[in-house]
mmCIF file of C-alpha atoms in Angstrom:
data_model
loop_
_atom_site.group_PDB
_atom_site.id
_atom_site.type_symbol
_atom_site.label_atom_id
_atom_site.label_comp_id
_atom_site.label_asym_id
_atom_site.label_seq_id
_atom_site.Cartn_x
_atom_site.Cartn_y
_atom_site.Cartn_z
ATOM 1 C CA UNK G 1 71.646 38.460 91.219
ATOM 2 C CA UNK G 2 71.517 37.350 87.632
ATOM 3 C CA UNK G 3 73.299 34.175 87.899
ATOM 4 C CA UNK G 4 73.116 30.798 90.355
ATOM 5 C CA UNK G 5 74.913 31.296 93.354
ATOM 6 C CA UNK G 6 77.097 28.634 95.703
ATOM 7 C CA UNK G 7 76.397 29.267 99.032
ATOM 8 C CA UNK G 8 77.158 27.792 102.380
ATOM 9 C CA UNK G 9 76.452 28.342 105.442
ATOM 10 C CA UNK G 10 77.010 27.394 109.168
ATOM 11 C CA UNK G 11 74.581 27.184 111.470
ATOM 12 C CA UNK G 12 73.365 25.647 114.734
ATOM 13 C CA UNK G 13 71.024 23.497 113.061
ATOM 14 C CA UNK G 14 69.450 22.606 109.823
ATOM 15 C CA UNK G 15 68.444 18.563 111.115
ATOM 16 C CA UNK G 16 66.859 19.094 114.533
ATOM 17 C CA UNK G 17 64.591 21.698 115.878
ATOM 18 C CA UNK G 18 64.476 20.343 119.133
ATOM 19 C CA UNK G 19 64.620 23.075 121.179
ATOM 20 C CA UNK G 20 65.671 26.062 118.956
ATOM 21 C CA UNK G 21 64.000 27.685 116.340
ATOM 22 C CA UNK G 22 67.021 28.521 114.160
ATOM 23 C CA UNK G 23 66.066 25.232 112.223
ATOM 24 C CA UNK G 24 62.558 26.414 110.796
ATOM 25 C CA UNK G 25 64.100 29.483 110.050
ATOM 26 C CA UNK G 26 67.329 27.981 107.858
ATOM 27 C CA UNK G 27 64.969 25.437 106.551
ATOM 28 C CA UNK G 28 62.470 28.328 104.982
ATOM 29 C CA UNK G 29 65.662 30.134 103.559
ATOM 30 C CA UNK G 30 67.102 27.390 102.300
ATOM 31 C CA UNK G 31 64.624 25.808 100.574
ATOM 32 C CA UNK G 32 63.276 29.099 98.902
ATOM 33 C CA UNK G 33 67.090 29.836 98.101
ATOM 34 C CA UNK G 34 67.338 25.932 96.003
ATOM 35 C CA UNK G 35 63.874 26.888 94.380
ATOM 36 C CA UNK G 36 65.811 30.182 93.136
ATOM 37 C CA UNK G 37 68.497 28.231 91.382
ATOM 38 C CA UNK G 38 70.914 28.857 93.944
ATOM 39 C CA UNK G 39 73.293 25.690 95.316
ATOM 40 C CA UNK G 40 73.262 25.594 98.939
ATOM 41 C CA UNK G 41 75.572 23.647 101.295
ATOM 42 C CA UNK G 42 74.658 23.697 105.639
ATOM 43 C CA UNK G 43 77.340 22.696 107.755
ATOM 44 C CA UNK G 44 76.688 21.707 111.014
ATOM 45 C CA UNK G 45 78.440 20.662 114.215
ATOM 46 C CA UNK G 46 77.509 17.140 114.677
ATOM 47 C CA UNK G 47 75.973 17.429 118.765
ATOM 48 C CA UNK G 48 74.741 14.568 120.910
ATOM 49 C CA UNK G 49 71.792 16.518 121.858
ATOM 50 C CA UNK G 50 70.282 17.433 118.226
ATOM 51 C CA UNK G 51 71.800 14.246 116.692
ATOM 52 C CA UNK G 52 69.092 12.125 119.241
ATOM 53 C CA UNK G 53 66.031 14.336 118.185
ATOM 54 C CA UNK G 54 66.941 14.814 114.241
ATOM 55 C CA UNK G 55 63.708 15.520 111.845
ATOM 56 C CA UNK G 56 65.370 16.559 108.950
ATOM 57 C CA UNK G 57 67.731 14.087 108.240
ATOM 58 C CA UNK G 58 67.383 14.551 103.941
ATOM 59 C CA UNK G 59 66.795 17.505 103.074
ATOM 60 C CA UNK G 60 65.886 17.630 99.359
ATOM 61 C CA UNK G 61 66.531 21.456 99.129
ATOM 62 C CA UNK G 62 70.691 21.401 100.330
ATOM 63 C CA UNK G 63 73.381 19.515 100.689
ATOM 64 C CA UNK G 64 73.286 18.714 104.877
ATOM 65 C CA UNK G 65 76.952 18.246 106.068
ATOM 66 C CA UNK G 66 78.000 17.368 109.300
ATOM 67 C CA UNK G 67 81.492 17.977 111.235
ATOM 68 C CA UNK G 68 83.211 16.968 114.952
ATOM 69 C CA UNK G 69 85.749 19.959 115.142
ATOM 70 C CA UNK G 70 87.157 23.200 113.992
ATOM 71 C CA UNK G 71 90.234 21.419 112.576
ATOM 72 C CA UNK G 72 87.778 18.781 110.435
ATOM 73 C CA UNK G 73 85.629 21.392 109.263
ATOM 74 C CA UNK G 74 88.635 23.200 107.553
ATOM 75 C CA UNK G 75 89.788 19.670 106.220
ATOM 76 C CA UNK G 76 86.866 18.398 104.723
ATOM 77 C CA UNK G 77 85.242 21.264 103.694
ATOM 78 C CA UNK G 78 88.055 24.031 102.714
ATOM 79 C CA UNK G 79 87.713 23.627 98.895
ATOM 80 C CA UNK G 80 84.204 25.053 98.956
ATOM 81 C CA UNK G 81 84.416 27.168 101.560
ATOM 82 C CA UNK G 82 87.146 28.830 99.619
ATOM 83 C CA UNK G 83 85.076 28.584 96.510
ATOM 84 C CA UNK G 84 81.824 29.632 97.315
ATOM 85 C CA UNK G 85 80.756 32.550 96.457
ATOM 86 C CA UNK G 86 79.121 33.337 100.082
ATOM 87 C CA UNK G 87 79.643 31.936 103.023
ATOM 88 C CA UNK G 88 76.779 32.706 105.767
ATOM 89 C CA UNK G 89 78.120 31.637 109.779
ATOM 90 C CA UNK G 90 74.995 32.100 111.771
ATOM 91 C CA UNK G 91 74.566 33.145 115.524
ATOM 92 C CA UNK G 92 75.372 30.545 118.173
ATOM 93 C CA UNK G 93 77.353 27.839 115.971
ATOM 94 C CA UNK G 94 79.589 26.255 118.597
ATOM 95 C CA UNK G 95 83.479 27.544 118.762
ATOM 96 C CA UNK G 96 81.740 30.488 116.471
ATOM 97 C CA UNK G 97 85.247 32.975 117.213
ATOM 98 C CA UNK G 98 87.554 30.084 116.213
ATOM 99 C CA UNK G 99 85.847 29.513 113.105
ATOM 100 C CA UNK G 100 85.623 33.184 112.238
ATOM 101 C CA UNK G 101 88.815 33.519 112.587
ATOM 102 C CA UNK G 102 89.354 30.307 110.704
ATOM 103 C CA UNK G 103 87.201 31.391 107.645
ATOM 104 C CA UNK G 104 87.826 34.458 106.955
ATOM 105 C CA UNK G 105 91.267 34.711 105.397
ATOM 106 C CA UNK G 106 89.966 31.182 103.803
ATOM 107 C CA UNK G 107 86.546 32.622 101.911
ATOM 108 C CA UNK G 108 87.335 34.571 98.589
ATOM 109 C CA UNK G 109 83.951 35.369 97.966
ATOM 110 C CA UNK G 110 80.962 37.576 100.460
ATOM 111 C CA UNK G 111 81.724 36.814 103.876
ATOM 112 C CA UNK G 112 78.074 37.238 106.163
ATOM 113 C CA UNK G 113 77.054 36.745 109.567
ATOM 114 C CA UNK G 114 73.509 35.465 109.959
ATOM 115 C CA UNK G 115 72.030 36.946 113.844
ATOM 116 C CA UNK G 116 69.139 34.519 114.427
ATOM 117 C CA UNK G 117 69.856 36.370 118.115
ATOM 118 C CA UNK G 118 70.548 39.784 117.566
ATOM 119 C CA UNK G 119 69.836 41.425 120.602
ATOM 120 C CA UNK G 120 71.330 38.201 123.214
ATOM 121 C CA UNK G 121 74.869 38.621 120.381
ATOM 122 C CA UNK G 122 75.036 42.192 121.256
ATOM 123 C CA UNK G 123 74.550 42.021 125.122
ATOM 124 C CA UNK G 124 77.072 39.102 124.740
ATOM 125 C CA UNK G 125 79.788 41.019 122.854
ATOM 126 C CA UNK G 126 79.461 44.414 124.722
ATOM 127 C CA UNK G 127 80.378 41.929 127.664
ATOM 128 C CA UNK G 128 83.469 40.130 126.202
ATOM 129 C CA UNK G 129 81.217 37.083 126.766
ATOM 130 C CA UNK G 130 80.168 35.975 123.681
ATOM 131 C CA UNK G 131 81.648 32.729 122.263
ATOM 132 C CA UNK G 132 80.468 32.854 118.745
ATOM 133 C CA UNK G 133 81.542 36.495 117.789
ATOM 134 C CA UNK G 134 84.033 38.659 119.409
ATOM 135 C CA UNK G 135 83.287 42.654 118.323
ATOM 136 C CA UNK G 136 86.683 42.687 117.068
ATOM 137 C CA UNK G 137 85.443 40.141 114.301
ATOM 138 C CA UNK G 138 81.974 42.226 113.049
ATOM 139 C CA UNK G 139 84.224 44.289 110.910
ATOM 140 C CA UNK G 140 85.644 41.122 108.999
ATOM 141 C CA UNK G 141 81.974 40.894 107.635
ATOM 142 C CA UNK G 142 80.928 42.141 104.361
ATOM 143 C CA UNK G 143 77.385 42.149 105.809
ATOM 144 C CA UNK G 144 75.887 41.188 108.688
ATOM 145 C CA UNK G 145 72.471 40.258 108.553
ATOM 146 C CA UNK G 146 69.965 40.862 111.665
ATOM 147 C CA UNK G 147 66.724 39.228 113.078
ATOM 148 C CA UNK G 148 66.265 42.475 114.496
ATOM 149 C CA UNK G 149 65.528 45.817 112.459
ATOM 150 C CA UNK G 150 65.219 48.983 113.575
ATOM 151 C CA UNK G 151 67.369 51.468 115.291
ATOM 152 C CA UNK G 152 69.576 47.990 115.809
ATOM 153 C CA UNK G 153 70.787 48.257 112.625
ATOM 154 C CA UNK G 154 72.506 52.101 113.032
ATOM 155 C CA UNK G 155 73.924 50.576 116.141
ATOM 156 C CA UNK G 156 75.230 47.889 114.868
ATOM 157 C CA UNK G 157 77.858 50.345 112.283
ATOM 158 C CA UNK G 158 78.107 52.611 114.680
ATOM 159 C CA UNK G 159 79.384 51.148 117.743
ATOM 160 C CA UNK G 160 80.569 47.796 116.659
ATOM 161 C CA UNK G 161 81.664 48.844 113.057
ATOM 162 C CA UNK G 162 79.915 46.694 111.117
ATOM 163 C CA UNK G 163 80.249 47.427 107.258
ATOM 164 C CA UNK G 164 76.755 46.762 106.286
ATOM 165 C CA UNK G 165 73.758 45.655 108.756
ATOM 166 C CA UNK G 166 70.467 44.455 106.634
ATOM 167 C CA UNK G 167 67.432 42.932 108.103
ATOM 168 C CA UNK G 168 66.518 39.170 107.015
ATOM 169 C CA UNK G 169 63.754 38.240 109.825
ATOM 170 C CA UNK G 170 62.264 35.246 109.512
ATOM 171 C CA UNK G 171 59.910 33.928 107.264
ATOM 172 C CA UNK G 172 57.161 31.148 106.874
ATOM 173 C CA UNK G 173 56.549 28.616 104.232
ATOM 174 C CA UNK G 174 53.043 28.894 102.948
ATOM 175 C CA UNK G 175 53.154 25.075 101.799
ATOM 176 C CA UNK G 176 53.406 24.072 105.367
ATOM 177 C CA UNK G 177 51.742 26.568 107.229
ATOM 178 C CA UNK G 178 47.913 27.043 106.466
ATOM 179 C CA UNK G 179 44.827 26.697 107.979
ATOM 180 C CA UNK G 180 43.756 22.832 108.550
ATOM 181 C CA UNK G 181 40.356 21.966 108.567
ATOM 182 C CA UNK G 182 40.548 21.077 112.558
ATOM 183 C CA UNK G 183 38.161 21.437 115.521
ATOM 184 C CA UNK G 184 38.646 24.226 117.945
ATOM 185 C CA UNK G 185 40.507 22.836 121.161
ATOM 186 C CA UNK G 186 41.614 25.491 122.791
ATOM 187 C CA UNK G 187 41.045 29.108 123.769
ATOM 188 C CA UNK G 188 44.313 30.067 123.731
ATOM 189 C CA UNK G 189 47.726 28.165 123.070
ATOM 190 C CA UNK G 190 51.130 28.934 122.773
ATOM 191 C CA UNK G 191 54.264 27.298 121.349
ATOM 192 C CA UNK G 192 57.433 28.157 122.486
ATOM 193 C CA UNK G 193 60.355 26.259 124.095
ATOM 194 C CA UNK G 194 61.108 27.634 127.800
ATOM 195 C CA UNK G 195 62.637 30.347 128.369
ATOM 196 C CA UNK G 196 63.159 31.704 131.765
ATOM 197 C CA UNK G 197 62.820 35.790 130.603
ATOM 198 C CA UNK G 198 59.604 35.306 128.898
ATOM 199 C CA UNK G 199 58.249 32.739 131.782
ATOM 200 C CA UNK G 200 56.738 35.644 133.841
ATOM 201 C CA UNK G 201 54.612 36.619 130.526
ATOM 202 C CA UNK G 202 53.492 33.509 130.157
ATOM 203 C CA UNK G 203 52.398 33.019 133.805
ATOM 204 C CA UNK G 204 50.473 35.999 133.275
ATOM 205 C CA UNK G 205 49.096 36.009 130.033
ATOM 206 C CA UNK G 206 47.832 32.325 129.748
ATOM 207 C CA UNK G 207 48.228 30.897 133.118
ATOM 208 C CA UNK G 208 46.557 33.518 135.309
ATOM 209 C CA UNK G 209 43.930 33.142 133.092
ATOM 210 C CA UNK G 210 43.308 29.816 132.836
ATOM 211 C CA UNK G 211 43.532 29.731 136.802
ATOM 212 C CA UNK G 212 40.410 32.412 136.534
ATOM 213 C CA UNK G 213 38.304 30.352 133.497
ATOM 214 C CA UNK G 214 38.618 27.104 134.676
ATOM 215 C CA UNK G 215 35.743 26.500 131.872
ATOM 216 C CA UNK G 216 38.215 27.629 129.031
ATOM 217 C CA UNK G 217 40.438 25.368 127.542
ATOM 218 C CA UNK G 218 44.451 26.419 127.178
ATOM 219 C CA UNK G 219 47.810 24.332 125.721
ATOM 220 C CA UNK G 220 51.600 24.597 126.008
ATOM 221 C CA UNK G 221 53.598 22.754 123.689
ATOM 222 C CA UNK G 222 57.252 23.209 124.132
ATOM 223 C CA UNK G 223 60.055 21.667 126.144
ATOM 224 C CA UNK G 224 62.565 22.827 128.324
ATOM 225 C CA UNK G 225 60.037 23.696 131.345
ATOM 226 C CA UNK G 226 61.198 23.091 134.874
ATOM 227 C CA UNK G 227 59.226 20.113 136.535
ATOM 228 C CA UNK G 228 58.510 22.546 139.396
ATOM 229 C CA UNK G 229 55.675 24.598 137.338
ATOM 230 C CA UNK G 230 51.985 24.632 138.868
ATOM 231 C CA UNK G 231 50.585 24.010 135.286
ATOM 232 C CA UNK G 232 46.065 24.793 136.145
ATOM 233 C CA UNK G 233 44.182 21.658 135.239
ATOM 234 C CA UNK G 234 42.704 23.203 131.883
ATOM 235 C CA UNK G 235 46.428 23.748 130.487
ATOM 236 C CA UNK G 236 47.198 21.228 128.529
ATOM 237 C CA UNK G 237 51.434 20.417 128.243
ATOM 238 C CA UNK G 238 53.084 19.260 124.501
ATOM 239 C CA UNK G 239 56.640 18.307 125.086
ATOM 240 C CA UNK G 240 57.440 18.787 122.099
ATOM 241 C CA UNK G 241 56.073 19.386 118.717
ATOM 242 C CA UNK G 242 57.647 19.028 115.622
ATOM 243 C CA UNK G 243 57.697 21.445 112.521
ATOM 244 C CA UNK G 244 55.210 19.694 110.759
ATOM 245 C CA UNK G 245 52.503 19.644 113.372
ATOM 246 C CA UNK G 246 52.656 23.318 114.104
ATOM 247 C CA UNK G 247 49.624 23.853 111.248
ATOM 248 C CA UNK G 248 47.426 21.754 112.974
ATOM 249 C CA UNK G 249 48.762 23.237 116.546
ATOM 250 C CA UNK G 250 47.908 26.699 115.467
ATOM 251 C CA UNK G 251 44.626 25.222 113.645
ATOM 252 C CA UNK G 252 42.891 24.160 117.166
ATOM 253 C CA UNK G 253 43.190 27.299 118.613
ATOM 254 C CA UNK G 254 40.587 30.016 118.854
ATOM 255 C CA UNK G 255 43.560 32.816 119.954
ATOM 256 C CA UNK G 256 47.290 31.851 120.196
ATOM 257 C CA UNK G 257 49.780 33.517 122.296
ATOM 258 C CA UNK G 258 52.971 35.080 121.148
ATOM 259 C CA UNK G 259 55.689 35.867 123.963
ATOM 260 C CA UNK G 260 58.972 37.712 123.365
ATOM 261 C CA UNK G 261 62.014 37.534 125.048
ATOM 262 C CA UNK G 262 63.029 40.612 126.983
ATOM 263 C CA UNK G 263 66.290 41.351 124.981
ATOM 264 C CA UNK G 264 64.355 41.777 121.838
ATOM 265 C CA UNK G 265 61.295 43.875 123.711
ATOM 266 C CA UNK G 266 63.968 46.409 124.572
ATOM 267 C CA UNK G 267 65.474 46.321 120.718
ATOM 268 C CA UNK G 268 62.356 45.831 119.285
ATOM 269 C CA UNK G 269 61.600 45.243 115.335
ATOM 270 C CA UNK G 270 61.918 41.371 116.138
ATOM 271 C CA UNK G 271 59.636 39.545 115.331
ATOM 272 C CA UNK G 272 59.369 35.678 115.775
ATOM 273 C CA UNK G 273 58.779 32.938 113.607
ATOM 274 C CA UNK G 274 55.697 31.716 115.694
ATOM 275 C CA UNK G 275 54.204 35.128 114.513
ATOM 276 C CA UNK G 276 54.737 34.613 111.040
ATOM 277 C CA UNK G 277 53.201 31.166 111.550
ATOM 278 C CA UNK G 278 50.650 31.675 113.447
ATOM 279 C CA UNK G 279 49.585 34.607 111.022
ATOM 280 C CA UNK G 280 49.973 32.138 108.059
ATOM 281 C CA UNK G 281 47.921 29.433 109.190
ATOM 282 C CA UNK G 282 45.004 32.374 110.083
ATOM 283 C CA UNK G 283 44.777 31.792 113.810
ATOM 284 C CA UNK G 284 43.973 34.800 115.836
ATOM 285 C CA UNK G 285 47.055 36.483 117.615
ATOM 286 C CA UNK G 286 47.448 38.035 121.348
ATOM 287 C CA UNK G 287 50.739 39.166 121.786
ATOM 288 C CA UNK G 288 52.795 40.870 124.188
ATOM 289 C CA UNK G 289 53.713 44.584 123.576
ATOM 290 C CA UNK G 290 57.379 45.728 121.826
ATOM 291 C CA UNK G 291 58.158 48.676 119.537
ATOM 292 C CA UNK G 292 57.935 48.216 116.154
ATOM 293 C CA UNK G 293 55.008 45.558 116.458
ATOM 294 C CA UNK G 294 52.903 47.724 114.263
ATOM 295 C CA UNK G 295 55.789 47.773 111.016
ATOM 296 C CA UNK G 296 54.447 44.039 110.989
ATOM 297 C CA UNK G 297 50.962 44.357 112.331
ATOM 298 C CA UNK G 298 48.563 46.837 112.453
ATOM 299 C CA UNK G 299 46.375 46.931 115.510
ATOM 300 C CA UNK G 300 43.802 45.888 113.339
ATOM 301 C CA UNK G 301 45.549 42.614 112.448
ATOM 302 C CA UNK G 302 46.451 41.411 116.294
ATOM 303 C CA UNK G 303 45.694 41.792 119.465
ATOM 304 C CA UNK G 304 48.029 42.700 122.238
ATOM 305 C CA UNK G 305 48.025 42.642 126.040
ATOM 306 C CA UNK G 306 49.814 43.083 129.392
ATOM 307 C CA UNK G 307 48.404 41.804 131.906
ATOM 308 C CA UNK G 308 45.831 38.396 132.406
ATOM 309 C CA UNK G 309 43.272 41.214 132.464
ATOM 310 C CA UNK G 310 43.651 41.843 128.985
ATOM 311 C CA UNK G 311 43.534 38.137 128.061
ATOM 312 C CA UNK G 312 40.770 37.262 129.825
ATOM 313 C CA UNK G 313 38.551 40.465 128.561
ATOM 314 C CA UNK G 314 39.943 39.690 124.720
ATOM 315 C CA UNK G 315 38.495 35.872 125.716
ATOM 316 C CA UNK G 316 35.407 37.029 126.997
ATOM 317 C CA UNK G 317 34.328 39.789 124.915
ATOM 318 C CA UNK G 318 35.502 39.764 121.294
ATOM 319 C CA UNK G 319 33.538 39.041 118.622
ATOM 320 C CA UNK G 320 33.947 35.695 116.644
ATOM 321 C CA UNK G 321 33.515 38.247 113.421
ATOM 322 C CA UNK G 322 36.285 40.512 114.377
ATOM 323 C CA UNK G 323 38.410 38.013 115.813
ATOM 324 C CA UNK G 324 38.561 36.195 112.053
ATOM 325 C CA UNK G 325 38.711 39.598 110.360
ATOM 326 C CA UNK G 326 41.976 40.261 112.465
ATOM 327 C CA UNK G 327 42.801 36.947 111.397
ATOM 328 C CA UNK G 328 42.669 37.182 107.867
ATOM 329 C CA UNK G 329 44.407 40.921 107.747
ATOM 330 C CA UNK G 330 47.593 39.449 109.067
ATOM 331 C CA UNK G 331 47.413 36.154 106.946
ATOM 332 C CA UNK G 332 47.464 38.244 103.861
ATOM 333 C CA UNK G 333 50.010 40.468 105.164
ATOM 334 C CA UNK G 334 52.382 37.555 106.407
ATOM 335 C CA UNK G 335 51.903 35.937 102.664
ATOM 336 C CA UNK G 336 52.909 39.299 100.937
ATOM 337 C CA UNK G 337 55.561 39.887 102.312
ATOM 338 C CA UNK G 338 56.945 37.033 105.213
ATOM 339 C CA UNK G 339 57.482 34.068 103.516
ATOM 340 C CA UNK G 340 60.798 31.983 102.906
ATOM 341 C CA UNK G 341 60.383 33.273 99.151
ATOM 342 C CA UNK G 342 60.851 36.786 99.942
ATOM 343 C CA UNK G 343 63.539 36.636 102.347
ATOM 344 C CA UNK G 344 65.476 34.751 99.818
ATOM 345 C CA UNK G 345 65.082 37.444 97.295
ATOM 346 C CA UNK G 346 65.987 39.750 99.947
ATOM 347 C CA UNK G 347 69.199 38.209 100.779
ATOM 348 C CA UNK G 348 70.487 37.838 97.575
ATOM 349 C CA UNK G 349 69.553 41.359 96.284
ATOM 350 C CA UNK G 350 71.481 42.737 99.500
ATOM 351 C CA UNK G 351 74.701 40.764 97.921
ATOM 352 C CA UNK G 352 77.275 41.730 95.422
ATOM 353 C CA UNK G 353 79.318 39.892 92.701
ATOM 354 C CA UNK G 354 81.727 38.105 94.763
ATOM 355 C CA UNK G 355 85.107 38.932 94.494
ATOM 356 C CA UNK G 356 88.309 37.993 95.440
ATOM 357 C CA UNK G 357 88.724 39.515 99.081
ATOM 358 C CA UNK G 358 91.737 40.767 100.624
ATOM 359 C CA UNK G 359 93.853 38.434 103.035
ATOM 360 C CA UNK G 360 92.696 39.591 106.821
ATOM 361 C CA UNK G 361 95.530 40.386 109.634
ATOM 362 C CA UNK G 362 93.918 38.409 112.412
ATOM 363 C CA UNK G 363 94.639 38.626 115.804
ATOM 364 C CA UNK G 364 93.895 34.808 116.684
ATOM 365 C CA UNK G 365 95.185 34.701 119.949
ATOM 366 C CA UNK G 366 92.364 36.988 121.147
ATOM 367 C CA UNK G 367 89.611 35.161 120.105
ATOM 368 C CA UNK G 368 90.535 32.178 122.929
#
């Protein structure tokens, strides 16, 4: 792209990261976008639940909009919706098929989708029981972007005719995630809201082994987890943690854990943002096992395991030598190539002049 662009997009959050992580990844994009030249706009739907835990109520890097309803958003905003010259609508914004519909005869310029959620969209839509993106609608993209690479991305043209699928994982921002000066804590700790497909992992990755090293110290920060949960004495439970304690987080651990839901095991190439962190801010990494792990990390950058077994043994037995040298491998590769800056460049070198695009025949009445 040789000149500034306008883009907006729609997403499920830019202000609050309570309880998803599509925040930290917009928030990397965005701001590496602005420090590109580029003029970026984020709508979002103005909720109860991530109006009460905002952290991002300024951002200094976009305009932050907020709207109540399908009809306001088109009111408000249709002037530069029409006029920008892409508009990005990212997985799981709410009434997602209604404002598909809504936008795409409106936008004259590229038309994306942003998949924060690959794999759960496609499950979703092969079902009929998506309501953010009917298949019907993929084709109406000019590109659909994906969290998840890989064979996904064939899939994604072939069977649900999408015009162009590109990979735009996530990213980290180097500024905010580094190594901090801080005392060990904890053996092993993990960050991660709860999930109920990636609870068995954790029970058996860090709290089977905290039940058999009662000595070793572990941490959960996250929120989301059912009351109900035997949590061992030497766990210790974060609600929540913002964005801008995850450095330090990541900084008192001697290992940190990285779980993955099973919808993105089983499409692999998806990796998560707490990776990239993680990675950035030079903390050793255990993670669970998926295909396409090693396009990211070599085994010589992480460690991976399947059972409490493994944990416990990688506890026990590694080296504090080769545990930093693993460490520092997949820093350097995470700040090559992982960071909000070159995801930016990515996205806009995957985009084309915009241009005036043909009026869409849309069957409305089927997205209800």
């Amino acid at each position: 792209m040789t000149k500034p662009l306008d883009i907006v997009f729609l997403g499920l959050s830019l202000s609050s990261s309570w309880g998803n992580g599509h925040a930290t990844t917009f928030r990397g994009l965005l701001r590496a976008l602005n420090k590109l030249g580029h003029r970026v706009t984020f709508l979002e739907r103005d909720v109860p639940w991530y109006a009460h835990h905002r952290d991002l109520r300024d951002p200094d890097f976009c305009d932050l909009r907020y709207y109540d309803t399908v009809e306001e958003l088109r009111r408000n905003h249709q002037r530069d919706l029409r006029l920008a010259d892409v508009v990005v609508i990212g997985s799981f914004v709410p009434e997602g098929k209604a404002i598909i519909d809504d936008l795409a005869s409106l936008c004259t310029g590229q038309f994306c989708f942003y998949d924060i959620d690959t794999p759960v969209t496609l499950a979703r839509v092969a079902e009929d029981n998506c309501d953010y993106l009917a298949r019907r609608q993929i084709p109406y993209f000019d590109v659909y972007f994906s969290f998840t690479g890989g064979p996904t991305l064939e899939r994604l043209k072939l069977e649900f005719g999408a015009r162009r699928a590109e990979p735009l994982y996530c990213s980290v921002d180097p500024e905010r995630h580094h190594r901090i000066g801080s005392k060990i804590e904890w053996d092993l700790g993990y960050l991660g809201t709860y999930s109920a497909d990636r609870q068995p992992m954790l029970e058996a990755l860090l709290i089977e082994p905290a039940r058999r090293l009662p000595q070793r110290r572990f941490a959960v920060a996250g929120s989301q987890y059912p009351s109900e949960i035997a949590w061992p004495s030497n766990v210790e439970r974060i609600e929540h943690l913002p964005p801008g304690d995850h450095a330090a987080f990541y900084s008192r651990q001697r290992y940190t854990l990285n779980l993955t839901r099973t919808s993105m095991i089983s499409a692999g190439w998806s990796p998560s943002v707490r990776l990239f962190e993680a990675a950035a801010c030079r903390t050793p990494i255990i993670s669970d096992r998926w295909p396409g792990l090693e396009s990211f990390f070599p085994a010589s950058a992480i460690q991976t395991a399947a059972s409490a077994e493994d944990v416990t043994e990688i506890l026990l037995k590694q080296s504090d030598r080769a545990r930093l040298n693993m460490a520092r491998q997949a820093c350097s590769l995470v700040l090559d190539g992982h960071t909000g800056d070159a995801r930016a460049r990515e996205f806009t070198s995957v985009l084309v002049q915009p241009q005036t695009r043909p009026l869409l025949d849309l069957d409305v009445e089927s997205a209800a």
